[in-house]
CSV table of C-alpha atoms in Angstrom, one decimal:
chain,number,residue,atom,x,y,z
A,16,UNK,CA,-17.5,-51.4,230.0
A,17,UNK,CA,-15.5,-48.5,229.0
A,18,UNK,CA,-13.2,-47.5,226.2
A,19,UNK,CA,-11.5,-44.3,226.1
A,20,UNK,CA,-10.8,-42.0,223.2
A,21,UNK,CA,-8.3,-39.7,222.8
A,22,UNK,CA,-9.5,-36.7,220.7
A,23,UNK,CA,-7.1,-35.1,218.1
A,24,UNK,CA,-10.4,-32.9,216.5
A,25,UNK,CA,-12.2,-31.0,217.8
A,26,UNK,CA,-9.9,-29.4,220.1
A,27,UNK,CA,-8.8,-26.1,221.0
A,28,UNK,CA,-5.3,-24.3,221.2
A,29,UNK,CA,-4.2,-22.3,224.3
A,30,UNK,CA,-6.4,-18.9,222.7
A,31,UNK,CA,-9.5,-21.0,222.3
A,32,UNK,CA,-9.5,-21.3,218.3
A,33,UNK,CA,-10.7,-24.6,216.8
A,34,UNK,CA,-7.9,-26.8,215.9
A,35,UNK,CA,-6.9,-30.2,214.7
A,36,UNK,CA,-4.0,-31.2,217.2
A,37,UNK,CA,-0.6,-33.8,215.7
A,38,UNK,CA,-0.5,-37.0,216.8
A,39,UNK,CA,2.3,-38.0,219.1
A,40,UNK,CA,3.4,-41.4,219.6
A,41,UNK,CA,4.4,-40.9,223.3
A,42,UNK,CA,0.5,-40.7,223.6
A,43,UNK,CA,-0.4,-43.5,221.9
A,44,UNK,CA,1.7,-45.8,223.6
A,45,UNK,CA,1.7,-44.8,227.2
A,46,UNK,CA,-2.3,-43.8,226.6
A,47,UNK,CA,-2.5,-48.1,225.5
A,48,UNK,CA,-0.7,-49.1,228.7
A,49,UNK,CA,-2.7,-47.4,231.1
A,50,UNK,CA,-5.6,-48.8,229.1
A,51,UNK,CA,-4.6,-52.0,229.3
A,52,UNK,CA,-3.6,-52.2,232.8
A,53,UNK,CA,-7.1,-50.5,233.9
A,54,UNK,CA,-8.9,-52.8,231.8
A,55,UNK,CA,-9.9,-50.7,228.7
A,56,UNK,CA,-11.7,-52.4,225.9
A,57,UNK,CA,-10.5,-50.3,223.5
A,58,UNK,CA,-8.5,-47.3,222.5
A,59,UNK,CA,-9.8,-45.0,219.7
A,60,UNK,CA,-7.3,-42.4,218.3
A,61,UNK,CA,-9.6,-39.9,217.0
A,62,UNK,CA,-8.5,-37.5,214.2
A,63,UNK,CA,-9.6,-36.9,210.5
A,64,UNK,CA,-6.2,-36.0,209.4
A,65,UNK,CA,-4.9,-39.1,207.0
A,66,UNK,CA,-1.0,-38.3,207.4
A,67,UNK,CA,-1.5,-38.9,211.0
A,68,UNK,CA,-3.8,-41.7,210.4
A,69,UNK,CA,-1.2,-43.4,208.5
A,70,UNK,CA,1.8,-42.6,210.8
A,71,UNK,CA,-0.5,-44.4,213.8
A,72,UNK,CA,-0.7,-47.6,211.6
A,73,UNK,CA,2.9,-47.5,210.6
A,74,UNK,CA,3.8,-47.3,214.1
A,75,UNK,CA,1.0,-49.9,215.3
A,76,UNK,CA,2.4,-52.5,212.5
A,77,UNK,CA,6.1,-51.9,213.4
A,78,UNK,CA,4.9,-52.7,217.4
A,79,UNK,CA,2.5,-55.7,216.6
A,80,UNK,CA,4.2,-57.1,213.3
A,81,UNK,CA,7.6,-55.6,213.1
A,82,UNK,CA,11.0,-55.7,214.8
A,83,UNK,CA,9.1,-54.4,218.0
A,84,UNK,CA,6.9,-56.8,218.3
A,85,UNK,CA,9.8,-58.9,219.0
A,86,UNK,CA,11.8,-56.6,221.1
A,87,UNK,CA,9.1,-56.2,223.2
A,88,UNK,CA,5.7,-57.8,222.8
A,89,UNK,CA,3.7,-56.1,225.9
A,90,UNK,CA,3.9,-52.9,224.0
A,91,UNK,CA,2.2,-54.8,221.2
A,92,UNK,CA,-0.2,-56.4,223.7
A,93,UNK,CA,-1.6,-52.8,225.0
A,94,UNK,CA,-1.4,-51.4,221.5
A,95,UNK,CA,-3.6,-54.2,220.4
A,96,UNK,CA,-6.7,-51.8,222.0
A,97,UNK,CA,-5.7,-49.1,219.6
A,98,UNK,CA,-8.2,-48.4,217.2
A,99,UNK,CA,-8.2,-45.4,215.0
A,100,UNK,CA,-11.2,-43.1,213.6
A,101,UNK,CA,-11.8,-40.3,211.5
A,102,UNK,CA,-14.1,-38.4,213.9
A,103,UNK,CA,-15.9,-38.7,217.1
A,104,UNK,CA,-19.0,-40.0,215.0
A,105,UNK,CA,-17.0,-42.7,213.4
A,106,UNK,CA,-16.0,-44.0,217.0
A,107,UNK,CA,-19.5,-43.8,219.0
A,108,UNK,CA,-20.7,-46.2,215.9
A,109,UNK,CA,-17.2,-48.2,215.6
A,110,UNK,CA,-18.6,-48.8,219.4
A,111,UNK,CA,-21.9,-49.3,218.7
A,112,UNK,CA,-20.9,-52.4,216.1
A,113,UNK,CA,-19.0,-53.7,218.8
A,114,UNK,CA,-21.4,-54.0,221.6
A,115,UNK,CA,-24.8,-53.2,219.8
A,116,UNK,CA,-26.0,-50.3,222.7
A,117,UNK,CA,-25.4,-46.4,221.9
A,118,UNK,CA,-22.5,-45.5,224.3
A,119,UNK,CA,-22.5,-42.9,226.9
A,120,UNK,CA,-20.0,-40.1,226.1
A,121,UNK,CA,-18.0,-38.9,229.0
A,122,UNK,CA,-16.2,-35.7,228.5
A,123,UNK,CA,-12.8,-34.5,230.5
A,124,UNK,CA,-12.0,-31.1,231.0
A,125,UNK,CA,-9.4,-29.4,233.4
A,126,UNK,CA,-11.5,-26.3,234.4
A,127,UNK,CA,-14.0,-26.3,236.9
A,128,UNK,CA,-17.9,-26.1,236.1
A,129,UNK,CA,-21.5,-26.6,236.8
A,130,UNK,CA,-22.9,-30.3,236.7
A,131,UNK,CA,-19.2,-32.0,236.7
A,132,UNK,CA,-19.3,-35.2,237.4
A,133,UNK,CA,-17.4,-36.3,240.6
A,134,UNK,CA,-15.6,-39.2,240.0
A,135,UNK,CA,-16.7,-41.0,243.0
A,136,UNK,CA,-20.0,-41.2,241.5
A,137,UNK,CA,-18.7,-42.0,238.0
A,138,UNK,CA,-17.3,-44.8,239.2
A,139,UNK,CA,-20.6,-46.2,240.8
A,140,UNK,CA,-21.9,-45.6,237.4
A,141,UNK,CA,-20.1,-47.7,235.4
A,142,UNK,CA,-21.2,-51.2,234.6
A,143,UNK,CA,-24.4,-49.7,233.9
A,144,UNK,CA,-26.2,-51.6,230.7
A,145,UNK,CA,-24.8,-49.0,228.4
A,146,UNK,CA,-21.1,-48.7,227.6
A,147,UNK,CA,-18.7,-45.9,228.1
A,148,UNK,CA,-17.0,-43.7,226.0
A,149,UNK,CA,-14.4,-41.5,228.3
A,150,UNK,CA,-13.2,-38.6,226.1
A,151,UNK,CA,-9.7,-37.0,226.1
A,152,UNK,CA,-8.8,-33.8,224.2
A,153,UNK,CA,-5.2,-33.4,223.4
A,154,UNK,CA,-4.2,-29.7,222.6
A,155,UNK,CA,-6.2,-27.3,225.3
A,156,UNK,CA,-8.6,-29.7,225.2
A,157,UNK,CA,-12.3,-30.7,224.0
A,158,UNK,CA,-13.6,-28.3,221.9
A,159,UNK,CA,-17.2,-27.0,223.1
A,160,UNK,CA,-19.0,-28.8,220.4
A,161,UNK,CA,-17.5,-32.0,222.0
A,162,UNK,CA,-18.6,-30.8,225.3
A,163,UNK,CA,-21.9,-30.2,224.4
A,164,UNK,CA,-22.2,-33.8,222.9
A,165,UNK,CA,-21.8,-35.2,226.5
A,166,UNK,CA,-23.9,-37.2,228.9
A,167,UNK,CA,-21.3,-35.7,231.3
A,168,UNK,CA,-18.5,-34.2,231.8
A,169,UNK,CA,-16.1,-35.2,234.7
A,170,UNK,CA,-15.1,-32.5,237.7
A,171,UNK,CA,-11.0,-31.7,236.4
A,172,UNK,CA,-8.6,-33.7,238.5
A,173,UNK,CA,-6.8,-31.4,241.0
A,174,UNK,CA,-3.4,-31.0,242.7
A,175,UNK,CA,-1.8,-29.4,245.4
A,176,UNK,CA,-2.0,-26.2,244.2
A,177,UNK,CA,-3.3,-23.5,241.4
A,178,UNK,CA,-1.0,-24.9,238.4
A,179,UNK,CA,-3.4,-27.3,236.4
A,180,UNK,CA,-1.6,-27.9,233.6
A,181,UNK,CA,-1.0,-32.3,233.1
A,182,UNK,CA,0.0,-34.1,230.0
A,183,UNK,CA,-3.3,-35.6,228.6
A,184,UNK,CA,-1.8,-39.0,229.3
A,185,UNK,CA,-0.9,-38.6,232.7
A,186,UNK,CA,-4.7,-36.8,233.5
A,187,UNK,CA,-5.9,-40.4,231.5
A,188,UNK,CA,-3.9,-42.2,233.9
A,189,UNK,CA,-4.5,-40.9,237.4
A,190,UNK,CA,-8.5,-40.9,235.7
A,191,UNK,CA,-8.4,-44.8,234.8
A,192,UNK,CA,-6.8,-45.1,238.3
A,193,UNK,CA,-9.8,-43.3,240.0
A,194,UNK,CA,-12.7,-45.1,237.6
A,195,UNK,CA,-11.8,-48.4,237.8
A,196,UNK,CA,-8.7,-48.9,239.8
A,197,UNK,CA,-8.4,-50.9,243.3
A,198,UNK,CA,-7.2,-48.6,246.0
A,199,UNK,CA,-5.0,-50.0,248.4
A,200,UNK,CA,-6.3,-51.2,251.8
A,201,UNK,CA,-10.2,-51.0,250.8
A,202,UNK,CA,-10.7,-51.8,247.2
A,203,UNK,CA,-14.1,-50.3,247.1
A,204,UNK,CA,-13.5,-47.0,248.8
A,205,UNK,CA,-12.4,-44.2,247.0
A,206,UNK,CA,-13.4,-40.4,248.5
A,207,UNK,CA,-13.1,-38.4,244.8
């Protein structure tokens, strides 16, 4: 089982200071269709700021109870998984009520590092008796702190060349697609 959460504090800005990042609703909603397509349980927006707490709701109600959800009632479906929390803490035991096992926190990070997890061997992982929590920093990304907290942290997706720079939903994306996605040909064999 895995959820992902996407992490609006902690997170740094591009000179390393601690910051609480703005939600944006781009996120949200293409964040919920890649977890719904890959199978995501659930969705936790994680920030402690209430404006941005509220403007998630008002946008989840107008999608799943509104005029949206009538215009078009697959967006509602993958913002169903959305689930919003305060802090990290407040997610791990949202989780926790859920499933009643301690998840395993799984951080992301774009640079390289010792002990990143490859995500060849993530993906064997998972299904293990204890869910996981996939974490995804908006802003520069996870703040150390959040880091720290990890079981692991996932080796950075790479591209082509030395500019390593994706939107935090497309990195989710091509991630959920390399967890738990079927590759074509051989659903079983991915070389990550």
């Amino acid at each position: 089982m895995i959820d992902v959460a996407l992490v609006h504090y902690p997170v740094v800005d591009k000179n390393g200071r601690l910051i609480a990042a703005a939600l944006t609703p781009t996120d949200l909603h293409d964040l919920a269709r890649s977890a719904r397509t890959y199978g995501v349980e659930r969705l936790w927006i994680v920030t402690p700021l209430k404006d941005q707490q509220r403007l998630a709701q008002r946008m989840l109600g107008f999608w799943q109870k509104g005029v949206g959800a009538e215009y078009n009632p697959n967006r509602g479906q993958a913002l169903d998984l959305i689930r919003i929390a305060a802090d990290l803490d407040g997610a791990v035991a949202g989780l926790r009520d859920l499933v009643s096992r301690d998840p395993l926190l799984w951080g992301t990070c774009a640079r390289q590092g010792q002990g990143r997890l490859g995500l060849g061997r993530a993906r064997e992982m998972l299904g293990g008796e204890r869910p996981v929590l996939l974490l995804f920093g908006t802003a520069w990304g996870l703040a150390p702190e959040v880091l720290d907290r990890c079981d692991h942290i996932l080796a950075p997706l790479e591209g082509a060349g030395e500019y390593n720079h994706l939107s935090v939903r497309s990195a989710a994306a091509v991630m959920l697609d390399r967890l738990v996605g079927r590759c074509e040909g051989d659903e079983h064999e991915h070389h990550y």
